[in-house]
XYZ file of C-alpha atoms in Angstrom:
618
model
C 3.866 -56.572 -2.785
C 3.263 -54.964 0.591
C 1.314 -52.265 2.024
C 2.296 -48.987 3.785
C 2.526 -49.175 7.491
C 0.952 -46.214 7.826
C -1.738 -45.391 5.647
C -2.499 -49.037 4.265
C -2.297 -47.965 1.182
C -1.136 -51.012 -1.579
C 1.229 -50.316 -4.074
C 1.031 -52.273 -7.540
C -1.922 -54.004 -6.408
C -2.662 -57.496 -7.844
C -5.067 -60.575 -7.110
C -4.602 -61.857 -3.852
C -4.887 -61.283 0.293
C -2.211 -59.178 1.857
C -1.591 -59.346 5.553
C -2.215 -55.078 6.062
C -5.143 -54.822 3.106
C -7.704 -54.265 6.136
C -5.676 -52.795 8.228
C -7.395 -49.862 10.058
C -5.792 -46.207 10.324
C -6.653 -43.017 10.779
C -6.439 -40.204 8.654
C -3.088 -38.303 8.374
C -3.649 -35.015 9.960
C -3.505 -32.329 7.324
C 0.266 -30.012 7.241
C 0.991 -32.483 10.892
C 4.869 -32.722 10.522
C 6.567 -35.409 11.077
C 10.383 -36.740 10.878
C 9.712 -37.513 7.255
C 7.983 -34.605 6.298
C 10.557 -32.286 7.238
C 13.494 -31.287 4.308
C 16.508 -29.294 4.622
C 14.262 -25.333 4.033
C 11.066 -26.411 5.335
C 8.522 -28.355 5.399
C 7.854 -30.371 2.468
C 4.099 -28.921 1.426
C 1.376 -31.910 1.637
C -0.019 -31.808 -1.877
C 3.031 -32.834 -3.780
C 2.312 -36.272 -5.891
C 4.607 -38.652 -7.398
C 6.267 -37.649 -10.707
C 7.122 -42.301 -11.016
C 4.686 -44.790 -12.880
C 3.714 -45.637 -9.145
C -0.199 -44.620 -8.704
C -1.421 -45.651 -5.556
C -4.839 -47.117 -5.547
C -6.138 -45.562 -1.971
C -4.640 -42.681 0.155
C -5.585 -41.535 3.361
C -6.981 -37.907 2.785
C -8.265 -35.711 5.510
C -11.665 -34.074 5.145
C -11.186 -31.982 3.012
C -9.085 -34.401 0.389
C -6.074 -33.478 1.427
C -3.660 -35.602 0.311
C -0.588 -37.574 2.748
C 2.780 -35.984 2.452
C 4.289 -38.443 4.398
C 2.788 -41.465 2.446
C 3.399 -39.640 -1.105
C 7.390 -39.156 -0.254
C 7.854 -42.476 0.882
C 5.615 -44.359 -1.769
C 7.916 -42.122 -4.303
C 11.139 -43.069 -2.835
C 10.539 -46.673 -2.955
C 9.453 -46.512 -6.663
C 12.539 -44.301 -7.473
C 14.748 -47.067 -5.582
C 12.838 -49.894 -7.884
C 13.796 -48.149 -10.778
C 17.432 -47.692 -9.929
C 17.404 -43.955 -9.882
C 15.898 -41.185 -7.416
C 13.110 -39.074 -8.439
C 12.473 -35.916 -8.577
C 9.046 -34.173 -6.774
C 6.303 -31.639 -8.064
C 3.248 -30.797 -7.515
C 0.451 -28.511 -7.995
C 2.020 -25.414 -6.250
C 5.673 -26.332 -6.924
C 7.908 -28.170 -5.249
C 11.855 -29.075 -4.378
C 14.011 -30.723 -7.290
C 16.983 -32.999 -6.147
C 17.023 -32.774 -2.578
C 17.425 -35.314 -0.342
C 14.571 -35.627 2.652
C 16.259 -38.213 4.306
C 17.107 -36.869 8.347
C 20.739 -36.523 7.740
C 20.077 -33.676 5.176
C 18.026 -31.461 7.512
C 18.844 -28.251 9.357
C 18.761 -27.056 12.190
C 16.323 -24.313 11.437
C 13.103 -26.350 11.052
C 9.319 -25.668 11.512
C 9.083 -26.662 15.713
C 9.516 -24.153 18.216
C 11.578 -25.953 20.143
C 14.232 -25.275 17.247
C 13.597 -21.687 16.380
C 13.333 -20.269 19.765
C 10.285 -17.867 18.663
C 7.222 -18.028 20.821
C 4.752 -18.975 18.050
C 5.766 -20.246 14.386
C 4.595 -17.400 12.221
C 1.957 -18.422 8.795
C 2.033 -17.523 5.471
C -1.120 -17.414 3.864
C -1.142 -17.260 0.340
C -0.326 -19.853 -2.350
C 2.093 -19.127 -5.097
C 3.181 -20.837 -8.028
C 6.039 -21.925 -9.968
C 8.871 -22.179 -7.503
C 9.855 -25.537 -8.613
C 13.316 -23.993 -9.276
C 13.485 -22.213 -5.485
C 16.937 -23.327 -3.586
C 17.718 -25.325 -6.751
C 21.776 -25.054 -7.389
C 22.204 -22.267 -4.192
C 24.666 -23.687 -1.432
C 22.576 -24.402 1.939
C 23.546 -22.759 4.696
C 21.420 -22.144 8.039
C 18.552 -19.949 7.131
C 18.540 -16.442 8.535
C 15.356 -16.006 8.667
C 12.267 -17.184 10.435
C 10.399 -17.072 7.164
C 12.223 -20.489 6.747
C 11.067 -22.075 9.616
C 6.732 -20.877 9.172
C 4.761 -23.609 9.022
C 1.829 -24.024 6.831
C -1.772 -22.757 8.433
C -3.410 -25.382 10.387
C -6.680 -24.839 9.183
C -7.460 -27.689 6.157
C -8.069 -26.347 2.382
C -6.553 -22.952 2.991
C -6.183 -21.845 0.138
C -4.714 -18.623 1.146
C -1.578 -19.992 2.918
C 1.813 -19.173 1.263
C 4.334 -21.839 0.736
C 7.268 -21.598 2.996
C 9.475 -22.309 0.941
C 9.068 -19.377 -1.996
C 11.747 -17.123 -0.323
C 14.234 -17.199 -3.843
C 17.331 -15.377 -3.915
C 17.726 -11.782 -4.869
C 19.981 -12.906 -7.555
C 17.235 -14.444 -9.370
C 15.340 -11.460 -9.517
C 14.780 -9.861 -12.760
C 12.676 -6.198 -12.916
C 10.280 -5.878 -15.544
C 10.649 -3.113 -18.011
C 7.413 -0.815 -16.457
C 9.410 -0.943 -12.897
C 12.373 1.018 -14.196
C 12.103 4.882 -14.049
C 11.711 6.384 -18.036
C 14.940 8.557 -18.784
C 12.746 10.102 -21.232
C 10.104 11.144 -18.983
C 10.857 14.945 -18.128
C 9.512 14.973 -14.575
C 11.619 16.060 -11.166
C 13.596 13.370 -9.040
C 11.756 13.100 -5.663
C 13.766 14.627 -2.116
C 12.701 13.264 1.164
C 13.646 16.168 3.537
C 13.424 15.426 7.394
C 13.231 18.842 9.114
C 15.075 17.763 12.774
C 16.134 19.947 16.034
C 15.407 21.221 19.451
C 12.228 22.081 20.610
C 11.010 25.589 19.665
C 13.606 25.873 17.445
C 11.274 26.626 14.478
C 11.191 23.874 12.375
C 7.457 24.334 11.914
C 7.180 28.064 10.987
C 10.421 27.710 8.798
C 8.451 25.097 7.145
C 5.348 26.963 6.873
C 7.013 29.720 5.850
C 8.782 28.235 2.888
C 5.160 26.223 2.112
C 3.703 29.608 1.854
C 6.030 31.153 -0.296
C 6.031 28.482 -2.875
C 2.472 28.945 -2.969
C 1.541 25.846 -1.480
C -0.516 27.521 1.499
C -3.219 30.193 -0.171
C -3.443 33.529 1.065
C -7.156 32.274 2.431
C -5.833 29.483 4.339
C -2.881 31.606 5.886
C -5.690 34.685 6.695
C -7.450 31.273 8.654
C -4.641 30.251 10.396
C -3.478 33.968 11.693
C -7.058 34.491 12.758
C -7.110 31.378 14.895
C -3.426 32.238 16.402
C -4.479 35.248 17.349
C -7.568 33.990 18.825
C -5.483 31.509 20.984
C -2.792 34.440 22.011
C 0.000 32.287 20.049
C -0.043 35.171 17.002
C 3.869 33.952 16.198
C 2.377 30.337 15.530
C 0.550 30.699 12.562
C 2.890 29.802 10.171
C 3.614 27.077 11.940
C -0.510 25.685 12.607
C -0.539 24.813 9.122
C 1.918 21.768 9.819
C 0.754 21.356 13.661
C -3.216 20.452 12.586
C -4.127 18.846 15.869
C -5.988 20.719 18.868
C -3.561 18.991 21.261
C -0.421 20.147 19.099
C -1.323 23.691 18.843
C -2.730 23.993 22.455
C 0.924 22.681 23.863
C 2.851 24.461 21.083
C 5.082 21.976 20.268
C 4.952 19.356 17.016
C 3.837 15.372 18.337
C 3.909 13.845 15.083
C 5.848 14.033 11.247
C 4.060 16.374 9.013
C 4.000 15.933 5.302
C 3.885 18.329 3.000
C 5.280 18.771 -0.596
C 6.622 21.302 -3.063
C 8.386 21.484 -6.251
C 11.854 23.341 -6.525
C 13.605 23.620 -9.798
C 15.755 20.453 -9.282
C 13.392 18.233 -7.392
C 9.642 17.814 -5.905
C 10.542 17.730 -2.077
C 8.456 15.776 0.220
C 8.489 17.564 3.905
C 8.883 15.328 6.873
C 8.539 18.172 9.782
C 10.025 16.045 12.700
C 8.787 16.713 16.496
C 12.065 18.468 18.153
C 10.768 17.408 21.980
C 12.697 14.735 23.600
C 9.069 12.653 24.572
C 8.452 12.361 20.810
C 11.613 11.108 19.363
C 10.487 7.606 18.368
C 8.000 9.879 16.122
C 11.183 11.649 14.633
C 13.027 8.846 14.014
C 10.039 7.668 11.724
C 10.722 10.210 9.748
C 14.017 10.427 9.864
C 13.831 6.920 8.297
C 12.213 7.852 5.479
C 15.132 10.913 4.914
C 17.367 11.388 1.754
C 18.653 14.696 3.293
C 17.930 16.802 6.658
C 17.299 20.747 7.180
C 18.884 20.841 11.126
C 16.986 24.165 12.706
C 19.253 25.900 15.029
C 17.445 28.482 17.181
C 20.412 31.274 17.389
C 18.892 32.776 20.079
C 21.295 33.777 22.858
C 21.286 30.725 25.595
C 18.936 29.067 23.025
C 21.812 27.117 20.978
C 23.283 26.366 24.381
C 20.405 24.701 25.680
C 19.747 23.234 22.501
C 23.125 21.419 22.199
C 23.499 20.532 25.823
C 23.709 17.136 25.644
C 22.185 16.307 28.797
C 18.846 18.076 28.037
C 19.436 19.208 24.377
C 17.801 17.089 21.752
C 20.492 18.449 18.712
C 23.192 16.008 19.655
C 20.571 13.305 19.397
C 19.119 14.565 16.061
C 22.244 14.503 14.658
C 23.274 11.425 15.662
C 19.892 9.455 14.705
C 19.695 10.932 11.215
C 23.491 10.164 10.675
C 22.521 6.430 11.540
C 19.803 6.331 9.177
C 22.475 7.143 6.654
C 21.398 10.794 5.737
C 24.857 11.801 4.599
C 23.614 15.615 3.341
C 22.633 18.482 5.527
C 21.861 21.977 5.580
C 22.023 23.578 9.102
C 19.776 26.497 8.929
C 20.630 28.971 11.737
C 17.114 30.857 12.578
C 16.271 33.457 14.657
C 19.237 35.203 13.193
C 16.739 38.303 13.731
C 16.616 38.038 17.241
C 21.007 38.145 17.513
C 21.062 41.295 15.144
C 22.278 39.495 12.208
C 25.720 39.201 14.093
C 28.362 37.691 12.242
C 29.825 36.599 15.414
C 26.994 35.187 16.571
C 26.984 32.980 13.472
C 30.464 31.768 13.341
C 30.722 30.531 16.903
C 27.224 28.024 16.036
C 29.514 27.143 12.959
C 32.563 26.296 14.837
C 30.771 24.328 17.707
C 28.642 22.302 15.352
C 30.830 22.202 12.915
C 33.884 19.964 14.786
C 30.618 17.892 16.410
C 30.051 16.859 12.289
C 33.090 15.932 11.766
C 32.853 13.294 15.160
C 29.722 12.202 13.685
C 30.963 11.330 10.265
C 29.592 13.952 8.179
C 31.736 15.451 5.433
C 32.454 19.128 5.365
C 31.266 19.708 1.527
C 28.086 17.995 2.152
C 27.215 20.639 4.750
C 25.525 23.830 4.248
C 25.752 26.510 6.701
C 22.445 29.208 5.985
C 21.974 31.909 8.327
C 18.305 32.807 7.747
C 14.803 34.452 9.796
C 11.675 32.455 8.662
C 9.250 35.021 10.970
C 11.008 38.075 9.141
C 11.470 35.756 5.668
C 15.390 35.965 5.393
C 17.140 34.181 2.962
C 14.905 31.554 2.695
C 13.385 31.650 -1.063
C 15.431 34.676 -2.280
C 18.730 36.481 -1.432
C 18.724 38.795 1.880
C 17.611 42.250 1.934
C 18.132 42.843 5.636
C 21.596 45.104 5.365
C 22.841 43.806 8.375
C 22.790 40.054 6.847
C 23.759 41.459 3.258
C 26.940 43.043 4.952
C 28.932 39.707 5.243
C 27.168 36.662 3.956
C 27.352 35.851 0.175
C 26.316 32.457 0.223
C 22.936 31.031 -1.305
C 19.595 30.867 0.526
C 17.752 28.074 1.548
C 15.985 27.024 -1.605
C 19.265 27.672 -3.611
C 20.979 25.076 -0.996
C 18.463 22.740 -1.337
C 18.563 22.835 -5.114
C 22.295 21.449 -4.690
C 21.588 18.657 -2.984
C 23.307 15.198 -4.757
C 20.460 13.392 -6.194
C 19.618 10.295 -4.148
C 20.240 7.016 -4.884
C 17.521 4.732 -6.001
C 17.395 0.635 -6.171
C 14.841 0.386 -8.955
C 16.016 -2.964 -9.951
C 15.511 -4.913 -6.781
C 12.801 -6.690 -5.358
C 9.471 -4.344 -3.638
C 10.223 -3.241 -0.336
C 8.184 -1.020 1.970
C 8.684 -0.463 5.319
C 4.793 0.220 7.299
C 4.346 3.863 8.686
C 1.039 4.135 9.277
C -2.155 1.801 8.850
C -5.564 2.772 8.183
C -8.347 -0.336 8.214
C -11.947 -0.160 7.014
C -14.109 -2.859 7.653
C -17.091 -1.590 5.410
C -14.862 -1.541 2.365
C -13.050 -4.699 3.358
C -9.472 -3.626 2.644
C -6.308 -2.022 4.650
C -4.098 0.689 3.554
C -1.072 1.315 4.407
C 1.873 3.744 3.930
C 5.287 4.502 3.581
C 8.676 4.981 1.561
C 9.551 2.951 -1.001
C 13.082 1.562 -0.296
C 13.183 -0.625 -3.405
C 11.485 -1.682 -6.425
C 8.205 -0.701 -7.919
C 4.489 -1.299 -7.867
C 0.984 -0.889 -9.518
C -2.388 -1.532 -9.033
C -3.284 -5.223 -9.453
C 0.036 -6.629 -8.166
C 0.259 -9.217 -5.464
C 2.391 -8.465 -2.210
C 3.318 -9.838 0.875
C 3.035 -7.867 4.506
C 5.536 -9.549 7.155
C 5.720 -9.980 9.241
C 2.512 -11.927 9.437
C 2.998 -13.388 6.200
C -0.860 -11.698 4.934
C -0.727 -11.964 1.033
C -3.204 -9.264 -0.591
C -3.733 -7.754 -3.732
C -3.298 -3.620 -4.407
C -6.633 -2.437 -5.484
C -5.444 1.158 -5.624
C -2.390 3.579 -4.532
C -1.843 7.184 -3.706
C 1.356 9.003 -4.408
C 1.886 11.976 -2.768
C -1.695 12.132 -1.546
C -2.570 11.873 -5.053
C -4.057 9.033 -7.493
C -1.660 7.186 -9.220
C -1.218 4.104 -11.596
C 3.057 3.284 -10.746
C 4.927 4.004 -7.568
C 8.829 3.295 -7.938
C 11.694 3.749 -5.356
C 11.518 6.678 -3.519
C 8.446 7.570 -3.341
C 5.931 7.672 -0.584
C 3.042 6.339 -1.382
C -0.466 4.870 0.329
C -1.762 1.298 -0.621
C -5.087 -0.163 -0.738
C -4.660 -3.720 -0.308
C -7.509 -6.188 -0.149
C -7.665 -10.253 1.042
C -6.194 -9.374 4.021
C -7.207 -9.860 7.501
C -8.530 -6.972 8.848
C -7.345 -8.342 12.839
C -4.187 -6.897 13.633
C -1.891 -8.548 11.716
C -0.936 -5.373 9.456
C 0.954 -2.935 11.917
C 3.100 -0.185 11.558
C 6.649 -1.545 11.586
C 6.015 -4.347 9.320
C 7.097 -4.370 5.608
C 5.221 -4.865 1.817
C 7.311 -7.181 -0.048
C 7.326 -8.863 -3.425
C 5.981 -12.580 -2.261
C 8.859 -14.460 -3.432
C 11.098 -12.147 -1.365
C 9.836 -11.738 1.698
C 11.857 -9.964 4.532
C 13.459 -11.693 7.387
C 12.110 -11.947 10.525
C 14.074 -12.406 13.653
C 14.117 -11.393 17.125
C 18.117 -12.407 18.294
C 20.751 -10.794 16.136
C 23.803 -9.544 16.175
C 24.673 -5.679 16.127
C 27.848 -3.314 15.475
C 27.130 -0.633 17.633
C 28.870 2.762 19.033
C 27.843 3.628 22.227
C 26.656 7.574 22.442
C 28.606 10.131 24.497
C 25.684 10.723 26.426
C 25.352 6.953 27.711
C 24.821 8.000 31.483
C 25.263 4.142 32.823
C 27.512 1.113 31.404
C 25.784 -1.201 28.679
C 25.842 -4.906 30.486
C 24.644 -8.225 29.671
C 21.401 -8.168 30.187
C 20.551 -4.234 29.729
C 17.344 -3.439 28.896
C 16.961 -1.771 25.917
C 13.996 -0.225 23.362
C 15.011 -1.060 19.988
C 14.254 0.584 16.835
C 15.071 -0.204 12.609
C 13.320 2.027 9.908
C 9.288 2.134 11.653
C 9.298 -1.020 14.493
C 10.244 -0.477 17.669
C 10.138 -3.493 20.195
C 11.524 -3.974 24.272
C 14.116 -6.632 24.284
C 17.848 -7.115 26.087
C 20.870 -7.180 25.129
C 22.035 -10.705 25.642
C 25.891 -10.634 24.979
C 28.113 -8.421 24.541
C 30.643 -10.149 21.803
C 33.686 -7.914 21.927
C 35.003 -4.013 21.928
C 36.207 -2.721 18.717
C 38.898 -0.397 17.807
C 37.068 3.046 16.695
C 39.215 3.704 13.783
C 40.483 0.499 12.565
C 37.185 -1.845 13.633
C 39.412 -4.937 14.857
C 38.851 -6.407 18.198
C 40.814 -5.114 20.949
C 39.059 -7.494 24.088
C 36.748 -10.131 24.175
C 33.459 -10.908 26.421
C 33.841 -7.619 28.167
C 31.587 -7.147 31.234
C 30.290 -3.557 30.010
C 30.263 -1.118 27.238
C 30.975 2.819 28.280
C 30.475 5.875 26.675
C 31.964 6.328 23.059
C 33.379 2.737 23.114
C 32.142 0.233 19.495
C 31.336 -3.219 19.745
C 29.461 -5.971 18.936
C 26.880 -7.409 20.360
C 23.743 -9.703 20.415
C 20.012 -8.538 21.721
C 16.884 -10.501 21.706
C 13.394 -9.013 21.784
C 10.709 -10.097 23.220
C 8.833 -10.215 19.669
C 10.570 -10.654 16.187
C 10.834 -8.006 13.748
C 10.912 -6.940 10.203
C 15.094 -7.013 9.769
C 17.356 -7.730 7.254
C 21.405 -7.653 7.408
C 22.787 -4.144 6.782
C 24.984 -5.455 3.787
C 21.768 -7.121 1.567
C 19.788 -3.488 2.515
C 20.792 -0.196 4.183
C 17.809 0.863 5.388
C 16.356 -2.216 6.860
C 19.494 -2.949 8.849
C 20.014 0.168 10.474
C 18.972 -0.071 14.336
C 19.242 2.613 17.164
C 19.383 1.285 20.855
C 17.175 3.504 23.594
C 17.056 3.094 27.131
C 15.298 5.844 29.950
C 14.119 7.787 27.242
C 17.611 8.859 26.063
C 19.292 7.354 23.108
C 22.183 4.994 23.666
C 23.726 3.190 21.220
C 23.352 3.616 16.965
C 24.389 1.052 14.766
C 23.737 -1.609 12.240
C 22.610 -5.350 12.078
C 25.518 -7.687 11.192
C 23.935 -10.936 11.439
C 21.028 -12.625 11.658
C 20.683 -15.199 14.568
C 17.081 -16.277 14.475
């Protein structure tokens, strides 16, 4: 019999002196990897025990009793050897069957920085359970994601630190029966509506308007809201004040931020994301054009006002159009207002169709999911009833605005998949100890009481309430846009907009260097290069970073490579690429989810490149 080199700890102890019984050594550090602790996904957690007849009689614990990993795996290894067959490992909070932690079996993705490349390691910090199956009978590949590589929290006894190695995949996941929508249940399918185009185009009163006429604004609040336009010499604003709350909003006239606002059509309860139109705001509109099913595209059909609207050089419709097309809204209606102010001219009308209408087409729109409505919102026009302005009612027989958005294709919905919420907005309050936080639910379902995940600082809390739709609710499924009131979390910053609510044994990935497919806008005023700096944005994060390589051009219509490691990308050319930021992100590839692996590329306050993430680097 012998003792452990490094702990001193004697295994099958029996009568007599061994050379290392007194042997003096300090206590393991607590979570301190070393070569042994490391495995092929991770680190191998520091409270797994033996599942042999081999009880050790001492172990070197830290202060707070934690227990040696290294000590444990190697005083298992050597019993499993004795008895002629290799063991497998669990413990308390679940552990790895039938892997081999020997060095030849591990990755290259481990927990140091050195390997990653991130600044920091990122840490989990909650606990879970039963994930003794995780990685079991999967083929392993180089992990994807930094959640891989996050080591354990450094701080002993933690018992709010999340095992690394819980991520499962989605293949295993199985909804329950109260996260899938009831076919029985008579209520309307939700519509997120983005309202997007050029400044003072009227996206705001058109919005008002149609609030107002579905009853959603009260005659008292609209008397209010005339009074104090009036007051202010902006009479022509009012309908539009009752989206544009904010002194600075209606003192410039223009919309800063998305408005929400909801009403209920005969097909669907719309939720209203009134985007800002000016070009300084469009990281604010493409929040909500994240968050999209369909768009209402405001075209102001003023005379010189379309012009100036779809210049490209200072027009923000190109850009609109192109940013909600990346996002994957595939349905518009283009509602042509300020048909008052042309006469109701037919003409007028069909040259904003034929313009727009061939700039679709390069954008990859499809002809019958486009609605063409030539409407008034200050004069009310064809937007919640047929025309009665003869001039209008002369040549157009098509439907009005409510009638168009009644015929939308119903969107979509991954109930069955694993929680996913992309961060809008957080709200903290220190007196009641919790965070809330809100956005669109991409996929899956919650409730009060359920456990989730933010990354991408790995917080683990518990939902002590939500909000859908501003109002109290018990379920939130996909689709919706809801607020959640989370508590156990840290109320530092380590919930931020951009991050993402997951289910904890799915967390996100997190990366800052991956690879993109992008086309490069016709606006691009200087050549892409390696090294460019670029903002870059997917559903709500936005981060500086560069782009580091450029990979290889791309046919436009058939996608195969035409040259390789070309010194620049131009105007209208596709390629692929690889950017790093300077901090990592929420991401995931755009084939496991659409809407977390769509990115835009911005550079001097213009949009530059659109496209989507192909692979995750680190």
């Amino acid at each position: 019999m012998s003792a452990c080199d490094i702990c001193g700890v004697v295994r099958n102890p029996v009568a007599g002196d061994f050379k290392n019984s007194n042997k003096k050594t300090a206590a393991f550090k607590f979570d301190a990897p070393s070569p042994d602790d490391t495995v092929s996904i991770g680190l191998q957690s520091s409270k797994l025990l033996a599942k042999g007849n081999v009880k050790p009689s001492t172990v070197a614990e830290d202060h707070n009793g934690a227990e040696s990993a290294h000590s444990t795996t190697q005083r298992s290894e050597k019993s499993s050897k004795s008895n002629g067959k290799r063991e497998t490992f669990h413990g308390s909070d679940g552990g790895l069957g039938g892997h081999n932690s020997s060095k030849k079996g591990v990755l290259s993705g481990q927990c140091s920085d050195e390997a990653s490349g991130s600044s920091t390691p990122l840490k989990i910090k909650e606990k879970h359970k039963n994930a003794d199956d995780d990685f079991i009978g999967q083929k392993r590949t180089a992990p994807t994601s930094n959640f891989g590589k996050i080591s354990l929290s450094d701080q002993p006894g933690n018992s709010n630190a999340l095992d690394s190695r819980k991520a499962k995949s989605i293949a295993e996941y199985h909804p329950d029966k109260w996260m899938l929508p009831d076919k029985a249940n008579d209520t309307l399918t939700q519509l997120n509506l983005a309202i997007v185009g050029h400044v003072d185009s009227g996206k705001s009163t058109l919005s008002g308007r149609l609030l107002h006429l579905l009853g959603r604004i009260t005659k008292k609040e609209m008397h209010k809201y005339e009074k104090e336009a009036k007051i202010q010499g902006k009479s022509s604003f009012a309908y539009a004040w009752a989206l544009d709350e904010s002194t600075e909003e209606r003192e410039r006239g223009i919309t800063m931020n998305v408005a929400v606002a909801y009403f209920d059509s005969k097909m669907y309860h719309v939720v209203i994301l009134d985007s800002p139109g000016h070009k300084d705001f469009v990281p604010n509109m493409i929040s909500g054009a994240t968050q999209a099913d369909a768009a209402i595209l405001v075209i102001d059909a003023s005379n010189g006002a379309f012009e100036a609207g779809f210049d490209g050089s200072k027009g923000q419709t190109r850009e609109h159009v192109l940013l909600i097309r990346s996002f994957g809204v595939e349905q518009l209606i283009v509602a042509v207002n300020k048909m008052d102010a042309v006469g109701y001219s037919k003409n007028r009308f069909d040259l904003i169709v034929t313009q727009l209408g061939a700039f679709f087409r390069s954008c990859g729109f499809k002809e019958s999911c486009i609605f063409w409505i030539p409407l008034s919102a200050i004069e009310n026009q064809n937007l919640v009833a047929a025309p009665s302005d003869a001039r209008l009612l002369s040549w157009y027989r098509g439907p009005y605005l409510l009638d168009a958005i009644d015929s939308l294709q119903s969107p979509a919905r991954d109930f069955a998949k694993p929680l996913l919420m992309p961060i809008c907005d957080v709200t903290k309050s220190s007196s009641q100890g919790q965070v809330s936080v809100c956005g669109k639910l991409v996929a899956g379902a919650l409730r009060s009481g359920l456990k989730v995940v933010v990354m991408p600082s790995g917080e683990v809390g518990t939902i002590k309430s939500l909000e859908r739709d501003s109002q109290s609710s018990t379920v939130a499924r996909a689709g919706d846009n809801v607020t959640l009131n989370l508590q156990g979390l840290d109320l530092s910053n380590n919930v931020v907009p951009g991050g993402v609510v997951c289910h904890p044994d799915y967390p996100v990935a997190v990366a800052k260097h991956f690879e993109l497919k992008v086309r490069a806008l016709e606006e691009l005023a200087l050549p892409i290069l390696n090294g460019s700096q670029v903002e870059f944005h997917i559903h709500h994060a936005q981060e500086a970073g560069k782009v580091s390589k450029i990979v290889s051009i791309l046919d436009p219509k058939s996608g195969k490579e035409t040259k390789r490691s070309p010194r620049c990308l131009l105007s209208k050319q596709s390629a692929v690429l690889e950017v790093v930021l300077n901090k990592p992100v929420c991401v995931e590839q755009y084939s496991n989810c659409r809407a977390l692996g769509r990115a835009s590329l911005r550079a001097m306050g213009r949009t530059i490149a659109i496209g989507i993430v192909t692979r995750i680097i680190q």
